[in-house]
CSV table of C-alpha atoms in Angstrom, one decimal:
chain,number,residue,atom,x,y,z
A,11,UNK,CA,4.2,28.2,-1.2
A,12,UNK,CA,0.4,28.4,-0.7
A,13,UNK,CA,-1.0,31.3,1.2
A,14,UNK,CA,-1.5,30.8,4.9
A,15,UNK,CA,-5.0,30.5,6.4
A,16,UNK,CA,-6.5,31.2,9.7
A,17,UNK,CA,-8.4,28.2,11.0
A,18,UNK,CA,-10.8,28.2,13.9
A,19,UNK,CA,-8.6,26.0,16.0
A,20,UNK,CA,-5.3,26.1,14.3
A,21,UNK,CA,-2.9,28.4,12.5
A,22,UNK,CA,-1.0,26.7,9.7
A,23,UNK,CA,2.7,27.0,9.0
A,24,UNK,CA,4.1,25.1,6.0
A,25,UNK,CA,7.7,24.1,6.5
A,26,UNK,CA,9.4,22.2,3.6
A,27,UNK,CA,12.6,21.3,5.5
A,28,UNK,CA,12.8,17.5,5.4
A,29,UNK,CA,12.6,15.0,2.6
A,30,UNK,CA,12.9,11.3,2.7
A,31,UNK,CA,15.6,11.0,0.0
A,32,UNK,CA,15.4,11.4,-3.8
A,33,UNK,CA,14.4,14.3,-5.9
A,34,UNK,CA,10.9,13.2,-6.7
A,35,UNK,CA,8.5,16.1,-6.1
A,36,UNK,CA,6.0,13.7,-4.5
A,37,UNK,CA,8.4,12.7,-1.8
A,38,UNK,CA,7.1,13.5,1.7
A,39,UNK,CA,7.9,16.9,3.0
A,40,UNK,CA,7.7,18.0,6.6
A,41,UNK,CA,5.1,20.6,7.5
A,42,UNK,CA,4.0,22.2,10.8
A,43,UNK,CA,0.7,23.2,12.3
A,44,UNK,CA,0.0,25.0,15.5
A,45,UNK,CA,-3.1,23.4,17.0
A,46,UNK,CA,-4.4,24.8,20.3
A,47,UNK,CA,-1.0,26.4,21.0
A,48,UNK,CA,1.0,23.3,20.3
A,49,UNK,CA,3.3,22.8,17.3
A,50,UNK,CA,2.4,19.6,15.5
A,51,UNK,CA,4.1,18.1,12.5
A,52,UNK,CA,3.5,15.6,9.6
A,53,UNK,CA,5.1,14.4,6.5
A,54,UNK,CA,3.0,15.2,3.4
A,55,UNK,CA,3.5,14.0,-0.1
A,56,UNK,CA,1.6,15.9,-2.8
A,57,UNK,CA,1.4,15.2,-6.5
A,58,UNK,CA,2.6,18.0,-8.8
A,59,UNK,CA,-0.9,18.6,-10.2
A,60,UNK,CA,-2.9,18.4,-6.9
A,61,UNK,CA,-3.8,22.0,-7.2
A,62,UNK,CA,-5.3,21.4,-10.6
A,63,UNK,CA,-6.7,17.8,-10.5
A,64,UNK,CA,-8.8,16.0,-7.9
A,65,UNK,CA,-6.5,13.9,-5.7
A,66,UNK,CA,-7.4,11.2,-3.1
A,67,UNK,CA,-5.9,11.6,0.4
A,68,UNK,CA,-4.4,8.8,2.5
A,69,UNK,CA,-3.6,9.2,6.2
A,70,UNK,CA,-1.1,6.7,7.6
A,71,UNK,CA,-0.5,6.5,11.4
A,72,UNK,CA,2.5,5.1,13.2
A,73,UNK,CA,2.1,2.9,16.3
A,74,UNK,CA,2.9,3.9,19.9
A,75,UNK,CA,6.6,4.8,20.1
A,76,UNK,CA,6.8,5.3,16.3
A,77,UNK,CA,7.5,8.3,14.2
A,78,UNK,CA,6.1,9.9,11.1
A,79,UNK,CA,9.3,9.0,9.2
A,80,UNK,CA,8.9,5.3,10.1
A,81,UNK,CA,5.3,5.5,9.0
A,82,UNK,CA,6.3,6.9,5.6
A,83,UNK,CA,8.9,4.2,5.1
A,84,UNK,CA,6.6,1.4,6.4
A,85,UNK,CA,3.3,2.2,4.6
A,86,UNK,CA,5.0,3.6,1.4
A,87,UNK,CA,1.7,5.1,0.3
A,88,UNK,CA,3.4,7.9,-1.6
A,89,UNK,CA,5.4,5.2,-3.6
A,90,UNK,CA,2.6,2.8,-4.3
A,91,UNK,CA,-0.1,5.4,-5.0
A,92,UNK,CA,1.8,8.6,-6.2
A,93,UNK,CA,-1.4,10.1,-7.5
A,94,UNK,CA,-2.7,10.5,-3.9
A,95,UNK,CA,-1.9,13.1,-1.3
A,96,UNK,CA,-0.4,11.0,1.6
A,97,UNK,CA,-0.1,12.2,5.1
A,98,UNK,CA,2.0,10.7,8.0
A,99,UNK,CA,1.2,12.7,11.1
A,100,UNK,CA,3.5,12.7,14.2
A,101,UNK,CA,2.0,11.8,17.6
A,102,UNK,CA,2.9,13.4,20.9
A,103,UNK,CA,4.1,11.7,24.1
A,104,UNK,CA,1.0,9.7,25.3
A,105,UNK,CA,0.4,7.1,28.0
A,106,UNK,CA,-0.1,3.7,26.4
A,107,UNK,CA,-2.9,1.3,27.3
A,108,UNK,CA,-0.8,-1.8,26.9
A,109,UNK,CA,2.7,-0.4,27.2
A,110,UNK,CA,4.4,2.8,28.4
A,111,UNK,CA,1.9,3.8,31.1
A,112,UNK,CA,4.1,6.9,31.9
A,113,UNK,CA,3.7,8.3,28.4
A,114,UNK,CA,7.4,8.6,27.5
A,115,UNK,CA,6.8,7.7,23.9
A,116,UNK,CA,4.7,9.3,21.1
A,117,UNK,CA,1.3,7.9,20.3
A,118,UNK,CA,-2.4,8.8,19.7
A,119,UNK,CA,-5.4,9.4,22.0
A,120,UNK,CA,-7.2,6.2,22.7
A,121,UNK,CA,-10.8,7.4,23.0
A,122,UNK,CA,-13.0,10.4,22.5
A,123,UNK,CA,-12.1,13.0,25.1
A,124,UNK,CA,-8.7,11.5,25.9
A,125,UNK,CA,-5.8,14.0,25.9
A,126,UNK,CA,-8.5,16.7,25.4
A,127,UNK,CA,-9.0,15.4,21.8
A,128,UNK,CA,-5.7,16.9,20.7
A,129,UNK,CA,-5.2,14.4,17.9
A,130,UNK,CA,-8.7,14.7,16.5
A,131,UNK,CA,-8.2,18.4,16.5
A,132,UNK,CA,-4.8,17.9,14.8
A,133,UNK,CA,-6.4,15.7,12.1
A,134,UNK,CA,-9.1,18.3,11.5
A,135,UNK,CA,-6.5,21.1,11.1
A,136,UNK,CA,-4.5,19.0,8.6
A,137,UNK,CA,-7.5,18.1,6.5
A,138,UNK,CA,-8.8,21.6,6.5
A,139,UNK,CA,-5.5,23.0,5.2
A,140,UNK,CA,-5.2,20.3,2.5
A,141,UNK,CA,-8.7,21.2,1.3
A,142,UNK,CA,-7.7,24.9,1.1
A,143,UNK,CA,-4.4,24.3,-0.7
A,144,UNK,CA,-5.3,21.4,-3.1
A,145,UNK,CA,-8.2,19.9,-5.0
A,146,UNK,CA,-9.0,17.2,-2.5
A,147,UNK,CA,-11.3,14.5,-3.8
A,148,UNK,CA,-13.7,14.4,-0.8
A,149,UNK,CA,-15.2,11.1,-2.0
A,150,UNK,CA,-11.8,9.4,-1.7
A,151,UNK,CA,-10.2,10.1,1.8
A,152,UNK,CA,-8.8,7.1,3.6
A,153,UNK,CA,-7.0,6.1,6.8
A,154,UNK,CA,-4.7,3.3,7.8
A,155,UNK,CA,-2.4,2.7,10.8
A,156,UNK,CA,-0.8,0.0,12.8
A,157,UNK,CA,-1.2,-0.8,16.5
A,158,UNK,CA,-2.0,2.4,18.3
A,159,UNK,CA,-2.2,4.0,14.8
A,160,UNK,CA,-4.7,1.4,13.8
A,161,UNK,CA,-6.7,2.1,17.0
A,162,UNK,CA,-6.7,5.8,16.1
A,163,UNK,CA,-7.9,4.9,12.6
A,164,UNK,CA,-10.8,3.2,14.3
A,165,UNK,CA,-11.4,6.3,16.5
A,166,UNK,CA,-11.4,8.5,13.4
A,167,UNK,CA,-13.9,6.1,11.9
A,168,UNK,CA,-16.1,6.5,15.0
A,169,UNK,CA,-15.8,10.3,15.4
A,170,UNK,CA,-15.2,11.5,11.8
A,171,UNK,CA,-17.2,8.8,9.9
A,172,UNK,CA,-18.5,11.1,7.2
A,173,UNK,CA,-15.0,12.1,6.1
A,174,UNK,CA,-13.8,8.7,4.9
A,175,UNK,CA,-14.5,6.3,2.0
A,176,UNK,CA,-12.8,3.3,3.6
A,177,UNK,CA,-10.5,2.3,6.4
A,178,UNK,CA,-7.5,-0.1,6.9
A,179,UNK,CA,-6.5,-0.7,10.5
A,180,UNK,CA,-3.7,-3.1,11.4
A,181,UNK,CA,-2.9,-4.9,14.7
A,182,UNK,CA,-5.7,-3.0,16.4
A,183,UNK,CA,-9.2,-3.3,17.9
A,184,UNK,CA,-12.0,-0.9,18.8
A,185,UNK,CA,-13.7,-2.8,21.6
A,186,UNK,CA,-14.3,0.3,23.8
A,187,UNK,CA,-16.1,2.4,21.2
A,188,UNK,CA,-17.0,0.0,18.4
A,189,UNK,CA,-20.7,0.7,19.0
A,190,UNK,CA,-20.0,4.2,17.6
A,191,UNK,CA,-18.9,2.8,14.2
A,192,UNK,CA,-21.1,3.2,11.2
A,193,UNK,CA,-21.0,1.0,8.0
A,194,UNK,CA,-17.8,1.5,6.1
A,195,UNK,CA,-15.6,-0.7,3.8
A,196,UNK,CA,-12.8,-2.1,5.9
A,197,UNK,CA,-9.6,-4.0,5.3
A,198,UNK,CA,-8.1,-5.3,8.6
A,199,UNK,CA,-4.5,-6.7,8.9
A,200,UNK,CA,-3.8,-8.9,11.8
A,201,UNK,CA,-1.3,-11.5,13.1
A,202,UNK,CA,-2.6,-14.7,14.6
A,203,UNK,CA,0.2,-14.8,17.1
A,204,UNK,CA,0.0,-11.1,18.1
A,205,UNK,CA,1.2,-11.0,21.8
A,206,UNK,CA,0.3,-7.4,22.3
A,207,UNK,CA,-3.1,-6.8,20.7
A,208,UNK,CA,-4.5,-10.2,21.1
A,209,UNK,CA,-5.9,-11.8,17.9
A,210,UNK,CA,-9.2,-12.6,19.7
A,211,UNK,CA,-9.6,-8.9,20.5
A,212,UNK,CA,-9.1,-8.0,16.8
A,213,UNK,CA,-11.5,-10.8,15.8
A,214,UNK,CA,-14.2,-9.4,18.1
A,215,UNK,CA,-14.0,-6.1,16.3
A,216,UNK,CA,-13.9,-7.7,12.9
A,217,UNK,CA,-16.9,-9.8,13.6
A,218,UNK,CA,-18.7,-6.7,14.9
A,219,UNK,CA,-17.9,-4.8,11.7
A,220,UNK,CA,-19.0,-7.7,9.5
A,221,UNK,CA,-22.4,-7.7,11.2
A,222,UNK,CA,-22.6,-4.0,11.0
A,223,UNK,CA,-21.8,-4.0,7.3
A,224,UNK,CA,-24.2,-6.9,6.7
A,225,UNK,CA,-21.5,-9.2,5.2
A,226,UNK,CA,-22.0,-12.7,3.9
A,227,UNK,CA,-19.7,-15.6,3.6
A,228,UNK,CA,-16.0,-15.0,2.8
A,229,UNK,CA,-14.2,-15.8,-0.5
A,230,UNK,CA,-10.5,-15.6,-1.4
A,231,UNK,CA,-9.2,-12.2,-2.1
A,232,UNK,CA,-5.6,-11.1,-3.0
A,233,UNK,CA,-2.7,-13.1,-1.5
A,234,UNK,CA,-4.0,-14.9,1.6
A,235,UNK,CA,-6.8,-12.4,2.3
A,236,UNK,CA,-10.5,-13.1,2.5
A,237,UNK,CA,-13.3,-10.7,1.3
A,238,UNK,CA,-16.7,-10.8,2.9
A,239,UNK,CA,-19.2,-9.2,0.5
A,240,UNK,CA,-21.7,-6.7,1.9
A,241,UNK,CA,-25.4,-6.3,1.1
A,242,UNK,CA,-25.0,-2.5,1.6
A,243,UNK,CA,-21.8,-2.1,-0.4
A,244,UNK,CA,-19.4,-2.1,2.6
A,245,UNK,CA,-17.3,-5.2,2.2
A,246,UNK,CA,-14.8,-6.4,4.9
A,247,UNK,CA,-11.4,-7.8,3.8
A,248,UNK,CA,-9.3,-9.7,6.4
A,249,UNK,CA,-5.6,-10.2,5.8
A,250,UNK,CA,-4.3,-12.6,8.5
A,251,UNK,CA,-0.6,-13.6,8.8
A,252,UNK,CA,1.1,-16.0,11.2
A,253,UNK,CA,3.3,-13.1,12.4
A,254,UNK,CA,3.0,-11.4,15.8
A,255,UNK,CA,2.5,-7.7,16.2
A,256,UNK,CA,4.7,-6.8,13.2
A,257,UNK,CA,3.2,-4.9,10.3
A,258,UNK,CA,3.7,-7.2,7.3
A,259,UNK,CA,5.7,-5.8,4.4
A,260,UNK,CA,3.2,-7.2,1.9
A,261,UNK,CA,0.3,-5.2,3.4
A,262,UNK,CA,0.7,-1.7,1.7
A,263,UNK,CA,-0.1,-2.8,-1.9
A,264,UNK,CA,-3.1,-4.6,-0.6
A,265,UNK,CA,-4.3,-1.6,1.3
A,266,UNK,CA,-3.9,0.6,-1.8
A,267,UNK,CA,-5.7,-1.9,-4.0
A,268,UNK,CA,-8.6,-1.9,-1.5
A,269,UNK,CA,-8.7,1.9,-1.2
A,270,UNK,CA,-8.8,2.3,-5.0
A,271,UNK,CA,-11.9,0.0,-5.1
A,272,UNK,CA,-13.9,2.2,-2.8
A,273,UNK,CA,-15.2,5.8,-3.0
A,274,UNK,CA,-17.5,7.4,-0.5
A,275,UNK,CA,-21.1,6.6,-0.9
A,276,UNK,CA,-24.3,7.1,1.1
A,277,UNK,CA,-25.5,4.1,3.0
A,278,UNK,CA,-29.2,3.6,3.7
A,279,UNK,CA,-29.9,2.0,7.1
């Protein structure tokens, strides 16, 4: 076990007490962090050589009412990209903007300042501990998430822009803070018949990002996806299904392919 560190806003406790089946050393293991006096947890899968060799990092966020275990099973980042460090963080009970107004189910803060920025602080603590314990490739850090987790991916994009190489939100929009986004490669997954996060809301954000990224006309990409090349090296890929608000099973390999194509770069504006 790596030595513990004292972070400015969090004390780290590593707890390897849960595995998602199998004996593979890269299977997600449960870890705990105490952030601003609150115990937070995540499932983290780490390659055996991550303390010797640079490794990309992928954060995958569950939707409102979800769990880190469901996220690990749904996104399967550790299976599809075993060379990466993958992190599935667990949200706390949070009032939902579209459902669960009383906040009986776990989720993520919706905007900057919401819930006293507890989830942004949690993210900062997790990333800081990974950088201390492993050789994190800081040019290849990524985020994906579905629904409320996709919205949190957008929020991380807005508030922690310099951290990430590319983003892959699903079933989400960033209408309230999209003006805070800066150019970044994006793959967006959406369902044309989404009854919760309306497809038009998602399209509004996608069109905003295409303009931000100076994208041109689209051409076919993998499966039924479309890529919109960017003059500044920040393409947008849209993967649209006929489904509703369900995260499509075919999305994870496409997300990994997209992430592998993009490392962090400086963009001149």
